[in-house]
PDB file of C-alpha atoms in Angstrom:
ATOM      1  CA  MET H   1     156.579  50.037 177.524  1.00 75.00           C
ATOM      2  CA  LYS H   2     155.777  52.645 174.427  1.00 81.00           C
ATOM      3  CA  THR H   3     152.728  54.207 176.394  1.00 85.00           C
ATOM      4  CA  LEU H   4     154.800  54.800 179.728  1.00 83.00           C
ATOM      5  CA  LYS H   5     157.050  57.019 177.657  1.00 83.00           C
ATOM      6  CA  GLU H   6     154.440  58.663 175.675  1.00 85.00           C
ATOM      7  CA  ILE H   7     152.976  59.258 179.453  1.00 86.00           C
ATOM      8  CA  SER H   8     156.444  60.441 180.889  1.00 85.00           C
ATOM      9  CA  SER H   9     157.096  62.969 178.361  1.00 85.00           C
ATOM     10  CA  TRP H  10     153.746  64.452 178.920  1.00 90.00           C
ATOM     11  CA  VAL H  11     154.550  64.740 182.567  1.00 88.00           C
ATOM     12  CA  GLY H  12     157.372  66.115 181.993  1.00 88.00           C
ATOM     13  CA  THR H  13     156.218  68.142 179.534  1.00 91.00           C
ATOM     14  CA  PHE H  14     153.909  69.829 182.044  1.00 89.00           C
ATOM     15  CA  GLY H  15     155.625  70.083 184.552  1.00 89.00           C
ATOM     16  CA  ILE H  16     157.989  72.757 182.441  1.00 92.00           C
ATOM     17  CA  ALA H  17     155.536  73.996 181.417  1.00 90.00           C
ATOM     18  CA  ILE H  18     153.882  74.520 185.251  1.00 87.00           C
ATOM     19  CA  VAL H  19     157.676  75.706 186.941  1.00 88.00           C
ATOM     20  CA  LEU H  20     157.912  78.378 183.529  1.00 89.00           C
ATOM     21  CA  SER H  21     154.565  79.180 184.309  1.00 86.00           C
ATOM     22  CA  LEU H  22     156.115  80.266 188.661  1.00 85.00           C
ATOM     23  CA  ILE H  23     158.907  81.562 187.187  1.00 88.00           C
ATOM     24  CA  ILE H  24     157.454  83.765 184.417  1.00 88.00           C
ATOM     25  CA  GLY H  25     154.457  85.280 187.064  1.00 85.00           C
ATOM     26  CA  VAL H  26     156.317  85.580 190.406  1.00 86.00           C
ATOM     27  CA  PHE H  27     158.886  87.771 188.322  1.00 89.00           C
ATOM     28  CA  VAL H  28     158.623  88.890 184.855  1.00 91.00           C
ATOM     29  CA  ILE H  29     154.385  89.357 184.528  1.00 91.00           C
ATOM     30  CA  GLN H  30     151.433  89.187 186.433  1.00 89.00           C
ATOM     31  CA  PRO H  31     147.493  90.026 186.065  1.00 89.00           C
ATOM     32  CA  TYR H  32     145.014  91.152 188.610  1.00 90.00           C
ATOM     33  CA  ARG H  33     142.239  92.589 188.441  1.00 91.00           C
ATOM     34  CA  VAL H  34     141.141  95.735 190.285  1.00 93.00           C
ATOM     35  CA  ASP H  35     138.158  95.597 192.860  1.00 92.00           C
ATOM     36  CA  GLY H  36     137.021  98.622 193.527  1.00 93.00           C
ATOM     37  CA  HIS H  37     136.154 101.648 192.573  1.00 94.00           C
ATOM     38  CA  SER H  38     139.175 103.719 194.342  1.00 94.00           C
ATOM     39  CA  MET H  39     141.103 104.255 190.437  1.00 95.00           C
ATOM     40  CA  ASP H  40     138.068 105.507 188.795  1.00 94.00           C
ATOM     41  CA  PRO H  41     138.649 107.094 186.085  1.00 94.00           C
ATOM     42  CA  THR H  42     142.055 105.263 185.492  1.00 94.00           C
ATOM     43  CA  LEU H  43     140.659 102.097 186.346  1.00 94.00           C
ATOM     44  CA  GLN H  44     137.153  99.614 186.186  1.00 94.00           C
ATOM     45  CA  ASP H  45     135.929  98.047 188.997  1.00 95.00           C
ATOM     46  CA  GLN H  46     136.719  93.943 187.201  1.00 94.00           C
ATOM     47  CA  GLU H  47     139.151  95.714 185.477  1.00 94.00           C
ATOM     48  CA  ARG H  48     141.414  93.075 184.656  1.00 92.00           C
ATOM     49  CA  ILE H  49     144.842  94.258 184.239  1.00 94.00           C
ATOM     50  CA  TYR H  50     149.140  93.582 183.907  1.00 93.00           C
ATOM     51  CA  VAL H  51     151.891  94.125 186.318  1.00 94.00           C
ATOM     52  CA  SER H  52     155.288  94.042 185.349  1.00 94.00           C
ATOM     53  CA  LYS H  53     156.972  92.353 188.359  1.00 93.00           C
ATOM     54  CA  ILE H  54     160.365  93.192 187.124  1.00 89.00           C
ATOM     55  CA  SER H  55     160.917  96.768 189.637  1.00 86.00           C
ATOM     56  CA  HIS H  56     159.881  93.717 192.231  1.00 84.00           C
ATOM     57  CA  THR H  57     162.479  91.498 191.627  1.00 84.00           C
ATOM     58  CA  LEU H  58     165.458  93.948 190.891  1.00 85.00           C
ATOM     59  CA  SER H  59     163.559  96.144 193.835  1.00 83.00           C
ATOM     60  CA  LYS H  60     163.141  98.909 191.312  1.00 88.00           C
ATOM     61  CA  LEU H  61     162.304 102.807 192.525  1.00 94.00           C
ATOM     62  CA  PRO H  62     159.079 102.995 190.937  1.00 96.00           C
ATOM     63  CA  GLU H  63     158.100 106.503 188.737  1.00 96.00           C
ATOM     64  CA  TYR H  64     155.902 109.124 189.983  1.00 97.00           C
ATOM     65  CA  GLY H  65     152.235 108.489 188.320  1.00 96.00           C
ATOM     66  CA  ASP H  66     153.006 105.453 187.708  1.00 96.00           C
ATOM     67  CA  ILE H  67     149.896 102.552 188.491  1.00 97.00           C
ATOM     68  CA  VAL H  68     151.641  99.829 190.934  1.00 97.00           C
ATOM     69  CA  VAL H  69     150.065  97.005 192.905  1.00 96.00           C
ATOM     70  CA  ILE H  70     150.290  97.295 196.543  1.00 96.00           C
ATOM     71  CA  ASP H  71     150.719  94.156 199.378  1.00 95.00           C
ATOM     72  CA  SER H  72     148.371  96.346 201.867  1.00 94.00           C
ATOM     73  CA  ARG H  73     150.170  94.729 204.268  1.00 94.00           C
ATOM     74  CA  VAL H  74     152.464  97.299 205.397  1.00 93.00           C
ATOM     75  CA  ASN H  75     152.728  95.420 209.367  1.00 92.00           C
ATOM     76  CA  ARG H  76     154.359  92.411 207.803  1.00 93.00           C
ATOM     77  CA  ASP H  77     157.928  91.522 206.031  1.00 93.00           C
ATOM     78  CA  ARG H  78     157.572  90.315 202.135  1.00 93.00           C
ATOM     79  CA  TYR H  79     159.088  86.785 201.377  1.00 91.00           C
ATOM     80  CA  LEU H  80     159.786  85.058 198.250  1.00 88.00           C
ATOM     81  CA  THR H  81     157.147  82.523 199.672  1.00 88.00           C
ATOM     82  CA  ASP H  82     154.387  85.321 199.947  1.00 89.00           C
ATOM     83  CA  ASP H  83     155.321  85.786 196.277  1.00 87.00           C
ATOM     84  CA  LEU H  84     154.844  82.033 195.490  1.00 84.00           C
ATOM     85  CA  LEU H  85     151.742  81.058 197.055  1.00 84.00           C
ATOM     86  CA  GLU H  86     149.840  84.249 195.861  1.00 84.00           C
ATOM     87  CA  HIS H  87     151.196  82.751 192.811  1.00 81.00           C
ATOM     88  CA  PRO H  88     146.994  82.235 190.597  1.00 77.00           C
ATOM     89  CA  LEU H  89     148.680  79.357 189.383  1.00 76.00           C
ATOM     90  CA  LEU H  90     149.237  78.248 193.080  1.00 73.00           C
ATOM     91  CA  GLN H  91     145.922  79.915 194.642  1.00 75.00           C
ATOM     92  CA  LEU H  92     143.768  77.527 192.701  1.00 74.00           C
ATOM     93  CA  PHE H  93     145.051  74.372 194.637  1.00 73.00           C
ATOM     94  CA  MET H  94     144.404  77.258 198.133  1.00 70.00           C
ATOM     95  CA  ASP H  95     141.776  77.084 200.029  1.00 61.00           C
ATOM     96  CA  ASN H  96     142.712  81.018 200.936  1.00 55.00           C
ATOM     97  CA  ASN H  97     142.510  82.831 198.031  1.00 48.00           C
ATOM     98  CA  THR H  98     144.873  85.480 199.409  1.00 46.00           C
ATOM     99  CA  ASN H  99     143.420  87.383 196.330  1.00 46.00           C
ATOM    100  CA  ASP H 100     139.956  87.335 197.482  1.00 47.00           C
ATOM    101  CA  ASN H 101     141.538  88.942 200.982  1.00 51.00           C
ATOM    102  CA  LYS H 102     141.928  91.995 199.185  1.00 74.00           C
ATOM    103  CA  VAL H 103     144.810  92.560 200.113  1.00 90.00           C
ATOM    104  CA  PHE H 104     145.584  93.631 196.197  1.00 93.00           C
ATOM    105  CA  TYR H 105     145.612  97.263 196.245  1.00 95.00           C
ATOM    106  CA  VAL H 106     145.509  99.228 192.828  1.00 96.00           C
ATOM    107  CA  LYS H 107     147.018 102.967 192.792  1.00 97.00           C
ATOM    108  CA  ARG H 108     149.148 105.614 191.201  1.00 97.00           C
ATOM    109  CA  VAL H 109     153.062 106.627 192.637  1.00 98.00           C
ATOM    110  CA  LEU H 110     152.955 110.042 193.980  1.00 98.00           C
ATOM    111  CA  GLY H 111     155.843 109.997 196.695  1.00 98.00           C
ATOM    112  CA  LYS H 112     158.949 108.683 196.372  1.00 98.00           C
ATOM    113  CA  PRO H 113     161.997 108.728 199.215  1.00 98.00           C
ATOM    114  CA  GLY H 114     162.791 112.183 201.022  1.00 98.00           C
ATOM    115  CA  ASP H 115     159.521 113.540 199.325  1.00 98.00           C
ATOM    116  CA  VAL H 116     157.116 115.551 201.964  1.00 98.00           C
ATOM    117  CA  LEU H 117     153.212 115.676 200.548  1.00 97.00           C
ATOM    118  CA  GLU H 118     151.085 118.045 202.204  1.00 97.00           C
ATOM    119  CA  PHE H 119     147.272 117.909 201.213  1.00 96.00           C
ATOM    120  CA  LYS H 120     145.175 122.112 200.932  1.00 94.00           C
ATOM    121  CA  GLU H 121     142.759 123.490 198.910  1.00 92.00           C
ATOM    122  CA  HIS H 122     141.770 120.278 197.810  1.00 92.00           C
ATOM    123  CA  LYS H 123     145.186 119.405 195.503  1.00 94.00           C
ATOM    124  CA  THR H 124     148.601 117.004 196.611  1.00 96.00           C
ATOM    125  CA  TYR H 125     151.605 119.140 197.290  1.00 97.00           C
ATOM    126  CA  ARG H 126     154.547 117.529 196.872  1.00 98.00           C
ATOM    127  CA  ASN H 127     157.782 119.334 198.205  1.00 98.00           C
ATOM    128  CA  GLY H 128     155.849 122.137 198.011  1.00 96.00           C
ATOM    129  CA  VAL H 129     154.604 122.437 194.965  1.00 97.00           C
ATOM    130  CA  ALA H 130     150.499 121.686 193.586  1.00 96.00           C
ATOM    131  CA  LEU H 131     150.620 119.042 191.676  1.00 96.00           C
ATOM    132  CA  ASP H 132     148.716 118.553 188.250  1.00 94.00           C
ATOM    133  CA  GLU H 133     146.599 116.029 188.053  1.00 94.00           C
ATOM    134  CA  PRO H 134     144.559 115.412 184.759  1.00 94.00           C
ATOM    135  CA  TYR H 135     143.320 111.261 184.787  1.00 93.00           C
ATOM    136  CA  LEU H 136     141.616 113.549 188.634  1.00 93.00           C
ATOM    137  CA  ASN H 137     138.122 113.030 187.839  1.00 87.00           C
ATOM    138  CA  GLU H 138     136.494 115.792 191.028  1.00 91.00           C
ATOM    139  CA  THR H 139     137.991 118.302 193.468  1.00 91.00           C
ATOM    140  CA  MET H 140     139.324 116.636 196.974  1.00 92.00           C
ATOM    141  CA  ASN H 141     137.319 117.009 199.989  1.00 92.00           C
ATOM    142  CA  PHE H 142     140.580 115.394 202.430  1.00 90.00           C
ATOM    143  CA  VAL H 143     142.492 118.333 203.952  1.00 88.00           C
ATOM    144  CA  SER H 144     144.739 118.396 206.444  1.00 90.00           C
ATOM    145  CA  ASP H 145     147.714 120.432 208.393  1.00 91.00           C
ATOM    146  CA  ARG H 146     150.090 117.156 208.094  1.00 93.00           C
ATOM    147  CA  GLN H 147     153.107 117.226 206.094  1.00 95.00           C
ATOM    148  CA  TRP H 148     153.935 112.937 205.176  1.00 96.00           C
ATOM    149  CA  THR H 149     157.650 112.762 204.526  1.00 98.00           C
ATOM    150  CA  VAL H 150     157.690 109.499 202.992  1.00 98.00           C
ATOM    151  CA  PRO H 151     160.502 107.828 204.853  1.00 98.00           C
ATOM    152  CA  GLU H 152     163.846 105.685 202.292  1.00 97.00           C
ATOM    153  CA  GLY H 153     163.106 102.525 201.095  1.00 95.00           C
ATOM    154  CA  HIS H 154     159.241 103.816 200.892  1.00 97.00           C
ATOM    155  CA  ILE H 155     156.785 105.539 198.793  1.00 98.00           C
ATOM    156  CA  PHE H 156     153.373 107.189 198.874  1.00 98.00           C
ATOM    157  CA  VAL H 157     150.617 105.635 197.376  1.00 98.00           C
ATOM    158  CA  MET H 158     146.901 107.144 196.323  1.00 97.00           C
ATOM    159  CA  GLY H 159     143.780 106.520 194.285  1.00 96.00           C
ATOM    160  CA  ASP H 160     142.922 108.505 191.592  1.00 96.00           C
ATOM    161  CA  ASN H 161     138.741 108.201 192.803  1.00 95.00           C
ATOM    162  CA  ARG H 162     140.745 110.579 195.934  1.00 94.00           C
ATOM    163  CA  ASN H 163     137.224 110.738 197.898  1.00 94.00           C
ATOM    164  CA  HIS H 164     136.618 107.361 197.580  1.00 94.00           C
ATOM    165  CA  SER H 165     140.173 105.729 198.382  1.00 94.00           C
ATOM    166  CA  SER H 166     142.209 103.122 200.879  1.00 93.00           C
ATOM    167  CA  ASP H 167     145.505 104.192 199.801  1.00 95.00           C
ATOM    168  CA  SER H 168     148.563 105.480 201.596  1.00 97.00           C
ATOM    169  CA  ARG H 169     146.974 108.008 203.986  1.00 96.00           C
ATOM    170  CA  GLU H 170     145.297 105.803 205.783  1.00 95.00           C
ATOM    171  CA  ILE H 171     147.263 102.479 205.410  1.00 95.00           C
ATOM    172  CA  GLY H 172     150.454 104.655 205.765  1.00 96.00           C
ATOM    173  CA  TYR H 173     153.815 104.092 203.113  1.00 97.00           C
ATOM    174  CA  ILE H 174     154.359 101.179 200.752  1.00 97.00           C
ATOM    175  CA  PRO H 175     157.062  99.845 201.464  1.00 96.00           C
ATOM    176  CA  LEU H 176     159.562  99.001 198.076  1.00 95.00           C
ATOM    177  CA  ASP H 177     159.450  95.296 198.848  1.00 93.00           C
ATOM    178  CA  HIS H 178     155.102  95.718 198.630  1.00 95.00           C
ATOM    179  CA  VAL H 179     155.169  97.313 195.882  1.00 96.00           C
ATOM    180  CA  MET H 180     154.500  93.688 193.941  1.00 94.00           C
ATOM    181  CA  GLY H 181     154.070  95.107 189.896  1.00 94.00           C
ATOM    182  CA  ILE H 182     153.955  98.204 187.767  1.00 95.00           C
ATOM    183  CA  LYS H 183     150.846  98.421 185.548  1.00 94.00           C
ATOM    184  CA  LYS H 184     152.799  98.479 182.068  1.00 83.00           C
ATOM    185  CA  PHE H 185     149.432  96.294 179.747  1.00 72.00           C
ATOM    186  CA  PRO H 186     146.872  97.840 179.349  1.00 67.00           C
TER     187      PRO H 186
END
């Protein structure tokens, strides 16, 4: 009887720990791994970062220059079940590891709703003003006659390694619910 009670206590404690881990990972803070060189020199390939999920939980708009983790599958809706199934703890028990499918990108916020972005003279312009981007380590080779106007409920993101980044220029505007979190920790 005493052994059964002790086992029950351990199972209960373990269950509470799992539930708390899920709540914290889905709504508060979650680790991600940088995959690739699109954020060089700011972040390195395979670097581990932690993002605040508060903005995702409360649907808050990130600030200019924030480094964010995005779900690059912008043509599909996201649901709470996605957040749960993508939690690292649950990924341990799943066959298709979403984090290995390269759907999460780490990028920098350059445009908010209503902003007009242009790429001319090898620089990024927001609302007609060239951005000061000291985090870039080389001149951007991308120029375009097109203007990108960020729609309501979306942001425009780019990697710091502009010449080697798959970002909003390619995948499009990022819906706010696809912003998984903001890098707040090393």
